[in-house]
Short mmCIF file of C-alpha atoms and ligand atoms in Angstrom, two decimals:
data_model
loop_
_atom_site.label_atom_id
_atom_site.label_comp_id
_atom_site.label_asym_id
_atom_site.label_seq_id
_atom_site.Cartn_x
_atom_site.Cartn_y
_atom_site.Cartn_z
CA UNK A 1263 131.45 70.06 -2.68
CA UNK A 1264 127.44 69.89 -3.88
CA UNK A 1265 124.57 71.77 -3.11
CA UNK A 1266 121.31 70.29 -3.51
CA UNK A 1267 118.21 72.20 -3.16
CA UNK A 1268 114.71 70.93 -2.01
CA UNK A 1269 111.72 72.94 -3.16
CA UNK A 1270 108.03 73.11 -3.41
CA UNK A 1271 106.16 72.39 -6.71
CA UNK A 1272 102.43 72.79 -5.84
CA UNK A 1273 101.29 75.78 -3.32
CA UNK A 1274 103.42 74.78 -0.47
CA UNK A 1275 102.45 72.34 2.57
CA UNK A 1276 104.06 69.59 0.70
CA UNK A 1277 106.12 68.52 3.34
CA UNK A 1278 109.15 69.97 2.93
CA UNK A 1279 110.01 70.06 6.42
CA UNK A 1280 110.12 66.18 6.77
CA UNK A 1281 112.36 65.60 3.92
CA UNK A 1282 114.72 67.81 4.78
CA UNK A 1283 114.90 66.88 8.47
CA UNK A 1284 115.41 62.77 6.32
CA UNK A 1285 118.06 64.07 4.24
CA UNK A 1286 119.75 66.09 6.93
CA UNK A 1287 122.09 63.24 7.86
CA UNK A 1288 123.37 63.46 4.06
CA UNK A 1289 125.03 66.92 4.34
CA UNK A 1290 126.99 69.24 6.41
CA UNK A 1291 124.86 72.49 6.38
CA UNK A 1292 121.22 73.05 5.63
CA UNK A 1293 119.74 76.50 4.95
CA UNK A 1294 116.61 78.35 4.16
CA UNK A 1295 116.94 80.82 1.15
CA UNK A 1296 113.80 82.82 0.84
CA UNK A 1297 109.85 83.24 2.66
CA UNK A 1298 109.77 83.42 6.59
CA UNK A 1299 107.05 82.48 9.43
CA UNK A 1300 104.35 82.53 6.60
CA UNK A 1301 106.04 79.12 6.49
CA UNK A 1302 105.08 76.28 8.44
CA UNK A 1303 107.56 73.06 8.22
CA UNK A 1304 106.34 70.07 10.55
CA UNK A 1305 108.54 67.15 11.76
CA UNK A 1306 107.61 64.13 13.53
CA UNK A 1307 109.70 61.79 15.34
CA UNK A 1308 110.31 59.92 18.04
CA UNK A 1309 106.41 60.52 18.66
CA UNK A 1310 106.87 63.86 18.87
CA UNK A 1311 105.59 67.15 16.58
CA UNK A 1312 108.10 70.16 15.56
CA UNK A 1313 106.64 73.24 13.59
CA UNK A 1314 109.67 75.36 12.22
CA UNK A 1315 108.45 78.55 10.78
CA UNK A 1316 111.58 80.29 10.03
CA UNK A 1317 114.56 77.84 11.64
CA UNK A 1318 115.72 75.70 9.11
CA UNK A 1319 114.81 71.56 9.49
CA UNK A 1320 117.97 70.72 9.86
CA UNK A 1321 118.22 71.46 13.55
CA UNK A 1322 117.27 67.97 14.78
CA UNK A 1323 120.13 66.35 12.86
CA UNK A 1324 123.16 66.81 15.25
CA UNK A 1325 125.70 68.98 15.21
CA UNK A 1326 124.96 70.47 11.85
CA UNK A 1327 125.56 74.03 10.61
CA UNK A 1328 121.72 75.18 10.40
CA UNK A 1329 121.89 79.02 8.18
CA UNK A 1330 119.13 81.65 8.12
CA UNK A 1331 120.06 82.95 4.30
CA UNK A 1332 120.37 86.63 3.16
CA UNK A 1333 116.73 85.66 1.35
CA UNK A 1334 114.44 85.24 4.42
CA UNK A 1335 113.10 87.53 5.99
CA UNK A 1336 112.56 87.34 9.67
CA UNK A 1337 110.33 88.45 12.50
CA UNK A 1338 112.49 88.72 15.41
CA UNK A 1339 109.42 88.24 18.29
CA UNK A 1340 108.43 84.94 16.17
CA UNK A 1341 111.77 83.79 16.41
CA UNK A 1342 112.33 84.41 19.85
CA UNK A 1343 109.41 82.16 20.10
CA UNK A 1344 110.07 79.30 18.15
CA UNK A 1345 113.43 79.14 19.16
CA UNK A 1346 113.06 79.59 23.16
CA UNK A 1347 110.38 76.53 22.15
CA UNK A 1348 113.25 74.30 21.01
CA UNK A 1349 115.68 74.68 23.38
CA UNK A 1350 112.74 73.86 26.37
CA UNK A 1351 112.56 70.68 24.01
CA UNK A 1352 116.11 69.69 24.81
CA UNK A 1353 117.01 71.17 21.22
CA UNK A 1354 120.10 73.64 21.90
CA UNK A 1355 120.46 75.99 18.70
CA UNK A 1356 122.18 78.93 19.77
CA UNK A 1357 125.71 77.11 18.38
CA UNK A 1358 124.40 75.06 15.53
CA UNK A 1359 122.37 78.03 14.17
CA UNK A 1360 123.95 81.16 12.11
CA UNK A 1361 121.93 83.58 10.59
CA UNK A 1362 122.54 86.46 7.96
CA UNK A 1363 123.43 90.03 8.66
CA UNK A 1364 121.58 90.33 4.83
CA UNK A 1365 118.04 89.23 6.06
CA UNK A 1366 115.52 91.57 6.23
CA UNK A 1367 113.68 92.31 9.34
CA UNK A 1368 109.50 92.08 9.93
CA UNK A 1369 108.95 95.07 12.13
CA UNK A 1370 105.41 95.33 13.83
CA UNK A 1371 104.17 97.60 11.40
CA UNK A 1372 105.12 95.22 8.59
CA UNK A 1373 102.64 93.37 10.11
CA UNK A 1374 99.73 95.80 10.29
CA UNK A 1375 100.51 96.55 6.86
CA UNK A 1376 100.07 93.22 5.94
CA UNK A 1377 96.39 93.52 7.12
CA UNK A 1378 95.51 96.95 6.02
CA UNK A 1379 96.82 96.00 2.39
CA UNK A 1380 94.80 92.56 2.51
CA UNK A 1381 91.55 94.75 4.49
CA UNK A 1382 91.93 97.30 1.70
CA UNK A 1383 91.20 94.33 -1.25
CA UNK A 1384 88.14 93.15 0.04
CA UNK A 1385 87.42 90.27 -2.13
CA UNK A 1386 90.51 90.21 -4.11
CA UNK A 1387 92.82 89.64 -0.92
CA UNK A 1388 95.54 87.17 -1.30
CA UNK A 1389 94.27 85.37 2.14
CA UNK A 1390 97.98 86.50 3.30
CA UNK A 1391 99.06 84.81 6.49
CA UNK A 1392 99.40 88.13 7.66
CA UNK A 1393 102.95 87.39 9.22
CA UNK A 1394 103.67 91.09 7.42
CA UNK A 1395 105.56 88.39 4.17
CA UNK A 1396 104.52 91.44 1.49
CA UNK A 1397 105.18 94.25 3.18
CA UNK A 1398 108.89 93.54 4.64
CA UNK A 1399 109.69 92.33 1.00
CA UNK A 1400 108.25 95.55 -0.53
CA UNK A 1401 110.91 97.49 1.85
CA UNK A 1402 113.22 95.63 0.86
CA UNK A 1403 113.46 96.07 -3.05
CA UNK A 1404 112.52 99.96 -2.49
CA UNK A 1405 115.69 99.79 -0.49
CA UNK A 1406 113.81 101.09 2.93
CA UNK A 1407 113.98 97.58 4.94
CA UNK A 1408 115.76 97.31 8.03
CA UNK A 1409 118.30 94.34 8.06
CA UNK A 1410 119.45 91.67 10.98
CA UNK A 1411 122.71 93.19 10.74
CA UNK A 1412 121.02 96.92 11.68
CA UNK A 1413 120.59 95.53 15.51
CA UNK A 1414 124.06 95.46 15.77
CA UNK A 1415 124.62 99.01 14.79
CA UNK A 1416 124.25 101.99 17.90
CA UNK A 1417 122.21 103.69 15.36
CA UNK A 1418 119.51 101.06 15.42
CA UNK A 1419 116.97 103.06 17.69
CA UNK A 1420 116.81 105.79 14.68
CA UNK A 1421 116.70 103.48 11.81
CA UNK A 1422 113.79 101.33 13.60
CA UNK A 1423 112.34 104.80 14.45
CA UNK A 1424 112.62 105.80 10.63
CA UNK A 1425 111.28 102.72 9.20
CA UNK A 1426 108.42 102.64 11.44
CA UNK A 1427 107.34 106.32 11.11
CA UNK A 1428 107.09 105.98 7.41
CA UNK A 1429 104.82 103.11 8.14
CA UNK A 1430 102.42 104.85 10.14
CA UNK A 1431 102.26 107.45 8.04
CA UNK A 1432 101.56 105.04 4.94
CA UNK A 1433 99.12 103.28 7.54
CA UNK A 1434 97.24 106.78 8.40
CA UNK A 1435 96.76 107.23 4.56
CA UNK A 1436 94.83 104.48 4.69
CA UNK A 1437 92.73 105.27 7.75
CA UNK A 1438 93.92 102.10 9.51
CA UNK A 1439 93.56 101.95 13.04
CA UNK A 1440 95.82 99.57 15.06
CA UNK A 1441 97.88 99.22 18.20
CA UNK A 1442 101.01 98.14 18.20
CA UNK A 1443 101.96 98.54 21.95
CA UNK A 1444 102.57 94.55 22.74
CA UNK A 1445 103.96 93.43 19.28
CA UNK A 1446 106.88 96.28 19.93
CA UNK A 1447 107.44 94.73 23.28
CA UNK A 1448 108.00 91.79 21.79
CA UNK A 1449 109.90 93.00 18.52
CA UNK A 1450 111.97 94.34 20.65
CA UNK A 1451 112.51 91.72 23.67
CA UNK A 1452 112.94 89.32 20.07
CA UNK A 1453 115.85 91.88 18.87
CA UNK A 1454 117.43 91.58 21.71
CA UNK A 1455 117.53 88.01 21.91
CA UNK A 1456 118.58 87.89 18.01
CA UNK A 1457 121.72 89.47 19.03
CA UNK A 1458 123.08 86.62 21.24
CA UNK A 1459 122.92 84.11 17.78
CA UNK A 1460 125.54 84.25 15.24
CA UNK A 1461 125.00 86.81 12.61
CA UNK A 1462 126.52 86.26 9.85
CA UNK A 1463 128.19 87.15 6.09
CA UNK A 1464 126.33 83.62 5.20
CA UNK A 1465 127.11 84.19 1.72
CA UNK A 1466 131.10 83.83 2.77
CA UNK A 1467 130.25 81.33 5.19
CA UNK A 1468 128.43 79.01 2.82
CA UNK A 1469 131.37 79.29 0.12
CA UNK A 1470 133.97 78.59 2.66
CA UNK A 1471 132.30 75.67 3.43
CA UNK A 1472 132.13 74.68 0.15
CA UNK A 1473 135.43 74.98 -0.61
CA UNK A 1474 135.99 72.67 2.17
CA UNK A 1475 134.29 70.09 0.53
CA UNK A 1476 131.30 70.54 2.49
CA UNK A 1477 128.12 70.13 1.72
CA UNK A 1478 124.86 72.14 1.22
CA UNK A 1479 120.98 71.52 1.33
CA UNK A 1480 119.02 74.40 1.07
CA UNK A 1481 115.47 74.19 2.12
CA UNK A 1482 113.06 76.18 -0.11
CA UNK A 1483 109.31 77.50 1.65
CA UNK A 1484 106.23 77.95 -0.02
CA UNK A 1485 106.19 76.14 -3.10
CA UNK A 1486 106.44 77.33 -7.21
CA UNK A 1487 102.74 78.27 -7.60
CA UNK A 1488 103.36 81.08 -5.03
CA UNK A 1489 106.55 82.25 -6.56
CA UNK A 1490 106.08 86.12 -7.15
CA UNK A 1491 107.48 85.49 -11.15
CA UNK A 1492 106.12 81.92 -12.04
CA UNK A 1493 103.33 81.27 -9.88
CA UNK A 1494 99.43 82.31 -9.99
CA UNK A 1495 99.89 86.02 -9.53
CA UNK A 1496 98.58 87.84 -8.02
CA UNK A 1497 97.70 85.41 -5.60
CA UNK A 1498 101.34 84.40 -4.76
CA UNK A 1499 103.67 85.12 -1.91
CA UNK A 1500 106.59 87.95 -2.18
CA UNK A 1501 109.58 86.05 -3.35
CA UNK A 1502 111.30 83.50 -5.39
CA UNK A 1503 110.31 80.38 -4.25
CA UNK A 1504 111.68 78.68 -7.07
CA UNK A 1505 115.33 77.09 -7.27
CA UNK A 1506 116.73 80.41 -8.39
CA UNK A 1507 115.69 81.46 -5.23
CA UNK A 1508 118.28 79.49 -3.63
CA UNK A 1509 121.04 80.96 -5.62
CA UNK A 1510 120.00 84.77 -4.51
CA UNK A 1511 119.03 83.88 -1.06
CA UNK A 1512 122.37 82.25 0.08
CA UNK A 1513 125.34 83.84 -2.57
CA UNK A 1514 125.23 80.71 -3.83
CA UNK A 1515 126.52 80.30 -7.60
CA UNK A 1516 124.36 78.44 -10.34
CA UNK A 1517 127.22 75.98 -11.21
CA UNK A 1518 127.19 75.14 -7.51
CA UNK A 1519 123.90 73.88 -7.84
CA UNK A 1520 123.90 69.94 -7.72
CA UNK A 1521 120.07 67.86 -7.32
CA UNK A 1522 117.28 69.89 -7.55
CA UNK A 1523 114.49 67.90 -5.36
CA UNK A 1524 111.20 68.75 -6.48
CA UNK A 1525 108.03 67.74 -3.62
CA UNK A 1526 104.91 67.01 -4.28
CA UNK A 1527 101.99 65.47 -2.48
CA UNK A 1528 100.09 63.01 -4.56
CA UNK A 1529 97.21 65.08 -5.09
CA UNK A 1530 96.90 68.92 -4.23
CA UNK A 1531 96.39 71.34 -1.58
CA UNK A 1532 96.25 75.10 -1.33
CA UNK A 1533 95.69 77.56 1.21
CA UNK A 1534 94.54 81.32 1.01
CA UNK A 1535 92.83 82.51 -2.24
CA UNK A 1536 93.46 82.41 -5.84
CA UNK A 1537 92.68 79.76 -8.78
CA UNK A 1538 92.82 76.23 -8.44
CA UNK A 1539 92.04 74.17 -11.33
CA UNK A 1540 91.63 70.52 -9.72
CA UNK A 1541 90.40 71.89 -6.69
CA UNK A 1542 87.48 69.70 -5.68
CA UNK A 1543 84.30 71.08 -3.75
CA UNK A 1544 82.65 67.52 -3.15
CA UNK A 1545 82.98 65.02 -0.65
CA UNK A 1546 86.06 63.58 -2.23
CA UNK A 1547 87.78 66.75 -1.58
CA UNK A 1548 86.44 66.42 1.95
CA UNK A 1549 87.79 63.19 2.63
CA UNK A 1550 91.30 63.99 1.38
CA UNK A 1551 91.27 67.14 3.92
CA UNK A 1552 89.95 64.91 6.46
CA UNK A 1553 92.37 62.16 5.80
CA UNK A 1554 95.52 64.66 5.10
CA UNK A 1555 94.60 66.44 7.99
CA UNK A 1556 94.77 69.50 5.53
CA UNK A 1557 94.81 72.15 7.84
CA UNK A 1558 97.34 75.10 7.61
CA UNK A 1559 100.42 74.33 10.22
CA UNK A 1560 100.68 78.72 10.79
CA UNK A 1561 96.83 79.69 10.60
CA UNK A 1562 95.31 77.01 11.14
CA UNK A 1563 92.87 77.53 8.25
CA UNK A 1564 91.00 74.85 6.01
CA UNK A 1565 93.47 73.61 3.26
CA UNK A 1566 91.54 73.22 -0.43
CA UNK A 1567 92.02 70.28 -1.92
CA UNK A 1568 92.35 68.65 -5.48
CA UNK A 1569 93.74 65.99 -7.70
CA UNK A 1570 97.14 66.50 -8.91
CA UNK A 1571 97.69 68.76 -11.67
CA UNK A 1572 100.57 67.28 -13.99
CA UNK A 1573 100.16 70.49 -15.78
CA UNK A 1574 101.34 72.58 -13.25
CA UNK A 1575 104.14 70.58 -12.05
CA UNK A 1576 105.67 70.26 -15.50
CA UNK A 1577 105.73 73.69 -15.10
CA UNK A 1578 107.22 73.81 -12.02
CA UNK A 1579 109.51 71.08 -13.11
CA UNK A 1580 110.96 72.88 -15.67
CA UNK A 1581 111.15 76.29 -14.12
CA UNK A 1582 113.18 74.79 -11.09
CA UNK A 1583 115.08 72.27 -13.14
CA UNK A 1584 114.02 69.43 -11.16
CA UNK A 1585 116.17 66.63 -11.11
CA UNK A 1586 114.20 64.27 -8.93
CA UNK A 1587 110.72 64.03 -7.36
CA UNK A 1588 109.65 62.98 -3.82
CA UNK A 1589 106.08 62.29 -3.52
CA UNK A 1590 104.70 62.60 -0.26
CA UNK A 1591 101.67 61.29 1.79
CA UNK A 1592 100.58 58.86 -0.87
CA UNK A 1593 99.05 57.03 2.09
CA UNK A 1594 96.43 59.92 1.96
CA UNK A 1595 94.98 57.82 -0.99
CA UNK A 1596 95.55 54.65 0.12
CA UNK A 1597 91.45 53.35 0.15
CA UNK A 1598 90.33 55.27 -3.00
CA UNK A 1599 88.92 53.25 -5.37
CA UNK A 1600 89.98 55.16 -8.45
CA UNK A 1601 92.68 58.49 -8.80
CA UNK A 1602 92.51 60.94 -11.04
CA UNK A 1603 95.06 63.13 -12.13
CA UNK A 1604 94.77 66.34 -14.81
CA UNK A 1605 96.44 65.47 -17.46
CA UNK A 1606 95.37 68.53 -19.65
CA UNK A 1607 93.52 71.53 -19.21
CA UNK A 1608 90.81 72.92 -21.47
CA UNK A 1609 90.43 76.88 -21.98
CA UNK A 1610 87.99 78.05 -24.13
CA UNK A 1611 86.84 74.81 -25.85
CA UNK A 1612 90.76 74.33 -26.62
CA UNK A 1613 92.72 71.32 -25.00
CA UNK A 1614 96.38 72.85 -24.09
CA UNK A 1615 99.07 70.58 -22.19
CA UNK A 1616 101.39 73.79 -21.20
CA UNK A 1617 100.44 75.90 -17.83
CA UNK A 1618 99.09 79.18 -19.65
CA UNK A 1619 99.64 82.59 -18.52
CA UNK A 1620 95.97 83.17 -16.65
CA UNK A 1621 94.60 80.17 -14.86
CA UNK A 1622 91.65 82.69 -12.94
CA UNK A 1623 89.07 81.14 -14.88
CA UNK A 1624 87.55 79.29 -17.66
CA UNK A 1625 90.39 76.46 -16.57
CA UNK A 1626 88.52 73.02 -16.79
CA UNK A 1627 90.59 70.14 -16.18
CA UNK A 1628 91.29 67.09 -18.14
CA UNK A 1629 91.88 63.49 -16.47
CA UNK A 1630 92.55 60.52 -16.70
CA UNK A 1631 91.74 58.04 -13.90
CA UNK A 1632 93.72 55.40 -12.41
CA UNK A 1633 92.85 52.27 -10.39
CA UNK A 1634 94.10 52.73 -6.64
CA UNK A 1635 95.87 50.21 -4.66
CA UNK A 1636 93.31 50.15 -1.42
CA UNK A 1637 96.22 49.20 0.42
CA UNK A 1638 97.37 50.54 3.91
CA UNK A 1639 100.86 51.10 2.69
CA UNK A 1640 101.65 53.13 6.48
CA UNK A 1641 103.83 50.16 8.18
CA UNK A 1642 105.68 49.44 4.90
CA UNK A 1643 109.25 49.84 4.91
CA UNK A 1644 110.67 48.71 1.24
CA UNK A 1645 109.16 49.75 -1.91
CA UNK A 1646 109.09 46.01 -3.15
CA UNK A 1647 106.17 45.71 -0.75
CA UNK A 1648 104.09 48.38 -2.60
CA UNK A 1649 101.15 47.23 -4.33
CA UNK A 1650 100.99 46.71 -8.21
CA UNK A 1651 98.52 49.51 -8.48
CA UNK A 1652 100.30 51.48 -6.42
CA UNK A 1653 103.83 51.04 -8.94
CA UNK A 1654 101.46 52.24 -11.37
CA UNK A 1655 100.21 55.25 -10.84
CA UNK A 1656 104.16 56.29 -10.03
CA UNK A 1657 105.65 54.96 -13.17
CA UNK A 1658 102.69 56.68 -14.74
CA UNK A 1659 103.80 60.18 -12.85
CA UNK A 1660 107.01 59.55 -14.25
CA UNK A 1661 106.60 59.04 -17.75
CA UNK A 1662 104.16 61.75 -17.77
CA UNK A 1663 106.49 63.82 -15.95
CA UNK A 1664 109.85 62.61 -17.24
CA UNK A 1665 111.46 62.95 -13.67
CA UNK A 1666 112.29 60.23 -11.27
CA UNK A 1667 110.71 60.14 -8.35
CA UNK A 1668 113.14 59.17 -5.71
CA UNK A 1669 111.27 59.22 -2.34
CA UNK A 1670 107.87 58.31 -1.43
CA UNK A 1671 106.02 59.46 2.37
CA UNK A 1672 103.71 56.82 3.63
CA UNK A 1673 103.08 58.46 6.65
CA UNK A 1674 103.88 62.04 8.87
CA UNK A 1675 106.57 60.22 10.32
CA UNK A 1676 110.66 60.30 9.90
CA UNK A 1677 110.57 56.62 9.31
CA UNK A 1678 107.62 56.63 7.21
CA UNK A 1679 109.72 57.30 3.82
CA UNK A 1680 111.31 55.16 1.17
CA UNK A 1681 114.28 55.86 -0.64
CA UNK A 1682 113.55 53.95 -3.96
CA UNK A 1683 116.25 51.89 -5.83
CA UNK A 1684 116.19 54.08 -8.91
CA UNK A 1685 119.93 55.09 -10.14
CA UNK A 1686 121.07 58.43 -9.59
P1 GDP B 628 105.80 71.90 4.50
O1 GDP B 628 105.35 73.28 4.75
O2 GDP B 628 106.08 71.63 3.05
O3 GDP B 628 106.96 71.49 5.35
O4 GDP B 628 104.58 70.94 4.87
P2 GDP B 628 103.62 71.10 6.17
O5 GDP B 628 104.36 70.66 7.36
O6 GDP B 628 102.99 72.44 6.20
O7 GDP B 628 102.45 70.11 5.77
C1 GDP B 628 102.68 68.77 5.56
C2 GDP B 628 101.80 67.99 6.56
O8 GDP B 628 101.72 66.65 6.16
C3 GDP B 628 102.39 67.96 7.97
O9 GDP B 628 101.33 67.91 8.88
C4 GDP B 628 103.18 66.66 7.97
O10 GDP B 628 103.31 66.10 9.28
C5 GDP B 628 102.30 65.79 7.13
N1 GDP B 628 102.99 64.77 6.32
C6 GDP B 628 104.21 64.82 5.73
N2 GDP B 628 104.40 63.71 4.99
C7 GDP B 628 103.30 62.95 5.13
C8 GDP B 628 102.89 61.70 4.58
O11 GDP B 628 103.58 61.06 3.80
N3 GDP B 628 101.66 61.24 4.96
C9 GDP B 628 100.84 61.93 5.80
N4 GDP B 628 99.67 61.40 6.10
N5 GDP B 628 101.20 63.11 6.33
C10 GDP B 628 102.39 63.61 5.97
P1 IMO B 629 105.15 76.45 3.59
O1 IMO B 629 106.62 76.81 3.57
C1 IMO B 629 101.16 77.25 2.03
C2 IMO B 629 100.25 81.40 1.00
C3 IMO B 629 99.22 82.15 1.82
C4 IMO B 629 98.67 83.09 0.78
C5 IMO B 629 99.90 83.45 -0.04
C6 IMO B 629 100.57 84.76 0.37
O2 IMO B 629 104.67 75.95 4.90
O3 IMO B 629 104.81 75.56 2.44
P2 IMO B 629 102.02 85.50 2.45
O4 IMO B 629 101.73 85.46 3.92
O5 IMO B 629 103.22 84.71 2.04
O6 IMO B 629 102.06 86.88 1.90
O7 IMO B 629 100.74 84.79 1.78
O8 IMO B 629 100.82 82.39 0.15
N1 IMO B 629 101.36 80.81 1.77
C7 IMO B 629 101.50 79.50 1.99
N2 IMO B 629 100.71 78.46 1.67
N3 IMO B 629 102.34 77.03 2.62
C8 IMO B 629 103.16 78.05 2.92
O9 IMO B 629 104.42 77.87 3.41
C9 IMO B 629 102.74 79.36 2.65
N4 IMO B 629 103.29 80.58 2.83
C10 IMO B 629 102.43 81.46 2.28
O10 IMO B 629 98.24 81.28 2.31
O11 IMO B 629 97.79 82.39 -0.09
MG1 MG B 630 103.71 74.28 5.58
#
């Protein structure tokens, strides 16, 4: 019996989806515990490219038990999408894929209200992916959200109706014009669709399983510096990203919890607004979005990007209780002459080594720079082939870091990873 649980540390896009599709073959059951389409997880193999938004990236693995946890929140019309996507692909889910009666639902107006909230900010919007992430959250700790296991009740007309009429009344407060004609179409053609897939008590499900001796990975989205407690609030997303997360999105207890696999890239991206203290607005930023290809995998929008902060991911280190670190598309780097990486940050003229509690501004950065290895590390398949440099700047990560790092991505691909030799 284990569960392990792979998370984000920076602000998502780490590549979360292509570990977890590598580790898949290591476990019985994978499952998503919290966030919804605002995620996008990308796979490649085989020459082929997968975005999973809310199905879990275990689905390529065989005959795995894929769950949808109590902690997501979904968008049936989305769904219907992705999924209908997958099967075309030869991908048959409709067995392998259960999902919780507990998850909330994103109705339309969730959706509109994601807009009119971020319209109504002006210049302090979040830069939400508008996938209606804040609102359907919102109903659900007032207690007003509509669940997956609603569309199996005859009542579900009313409660939809309910729901929806508050919204538009919220929505006419705000002077907010909007049509929802086509997105109920599809809400609703996605409903129905919903209700030919296993819904589920996931929560029993999972701890049967367990008890079996099975075994669990559960696949966090976003990453800890968008978790609505620890991460740069306001400019977060609307749940606990963070390991906990995992615990209150699946019924999962702490004691269960086994590895905690913390990703990071080797520098740092973010997308929407809010601060970003290595963020870098030169050409060396430009070249790691050109060679990262560091555009968003749901909006499409520009991804910013930066050294890596060590600052912040001790933090998230030790708010997730990270066991182990996978470090992904260090190949990104691989013809840089020099790295940096922040080290420290200084606020008002003072040198602190801890994330503070406001990092909007005044945050200046402190690093120290690092030869790189100017290597095309892509074909390699064995970490004894990695460049001295290259060892370097990873045992530096890990002393600095005092975590392991257990993984390292060379590349978008499935094969492009290498489990290192380090003990366990
Ligand atoms: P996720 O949301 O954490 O699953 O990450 P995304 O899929 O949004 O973004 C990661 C992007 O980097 C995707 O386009 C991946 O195909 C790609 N990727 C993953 N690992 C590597 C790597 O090691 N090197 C390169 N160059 N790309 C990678
Ligand atoms: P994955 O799982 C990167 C960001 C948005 C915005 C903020 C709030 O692919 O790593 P929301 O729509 O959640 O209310 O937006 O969070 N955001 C992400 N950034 N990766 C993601 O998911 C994200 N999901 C949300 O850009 O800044
Ligand atoms: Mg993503």
């Amino acid at each position: 019996m284990k569960v392990d649980v792979l998370l984000g540390l920076q602000w998502g896009d780490e590549g979360k989806g292509k570990v977890v599709d590598v580790l898949t073959p290591n476990y019985d059951v994978v499952a998503r515990f919290q966030g919804g389409p605002n995620a996008g997880h990308t796979l490649e193999f085989e020459g082929q490219k997968y975005v999973l938004r809310s199905i879990p990236s275990g689905i390529f693995q065989g005959d795995k038990v894929n769950i949808i946890g109590n902690g997501v929140v979904l968008d049936p019309a989305l769904f219907k999408g992705e999924a209908e996507a997958l099967e075309a692909s030869g991908h048959p889910l409709k067995e392998r894929l259960h999902i919780s009666k507990k998850a909330h639902l994103i109705l339309p107006t969730h959706r509109v209200l994601d807009a009119a909230y971020e319209a109504a900010k002006g210049d302090a919007k979040v830069g939400t992916t508008g996938k209606g992430i804040g609102p359907t959250y919102t109903d659900k700790i007032s207690r007003t959200g509509v669940r997956v296991g609603d569309i199996l009740s005859p009542n579900f007309a009313e409660i939809y109706g309910k729901a929806k009429a508050r919204h538009e009344a919220i929505l006419k407060s705000l002077n907010y014009t909007y049509d929802i004609t086509e997105m109920e179409e599809a809400f609703l053609a996605g409903v129905a669709y919903l209700r030919e897939f296993h819904l589920v008590d996931s929560e029993h499900e999972i701890n049967n399983l367990l008890k079996e001796g099975k075994s669990v990975l559960c696949e966090g989205a976003q990453g800890t510096l968008l978790d609505v407690d620890f991460g740069s609030y306001p400019f977060v997303t609307s749940s606990n990203t963070i390991c906990a997360g995992a615990c209150t999105g699946l019924g999962i207890g702490p004691n269960k919890i086994g590895n905690v696999f913390g990703i990071m890239k080797a520098y740092c991206t973010r997308v929407g607004s809010g601060p970003f203290p290595t963020e870098l607005f030169d050409e060396t930023g430009k070249t790691i979005r050109d060679l990262g290809h560091e555009y968003g995998a749901v909006t499409g929008r520009e991804r910013r990007c930066g050294w890596i902060d060590l600052v912040a991911l001790k933090y998230a280190i030790m708010v997730n209780g990270v066991t182990q670190l996978i470090m992904m598309k260090s190949d990104v780097l691989d013809q840089f002459e020099t790295i940096k990486a922040c080290v420290a940050y200084k606020v008002n003229g003072e040198e602190i080594d801890y994330f503070p509690y406001d990092i909007t501004e005044g945050v200046e950065p402190i690093y120290v720079e690092l030869p790189g290895w100017k290597t095309d590390m892509t074909r390699m398949t064995d970490e004894a082939e990695f460049p001295e440099e290259f060892n370097a700047y990873v045992s530096f990560l890990e002393e600095e870091l005092e975590t392991p790092i257990k993984i390292i991505s060379i590349g978008p691909d499935r094969a492009q990873t290498i489990v290192r030799y380090t003990e366990e």
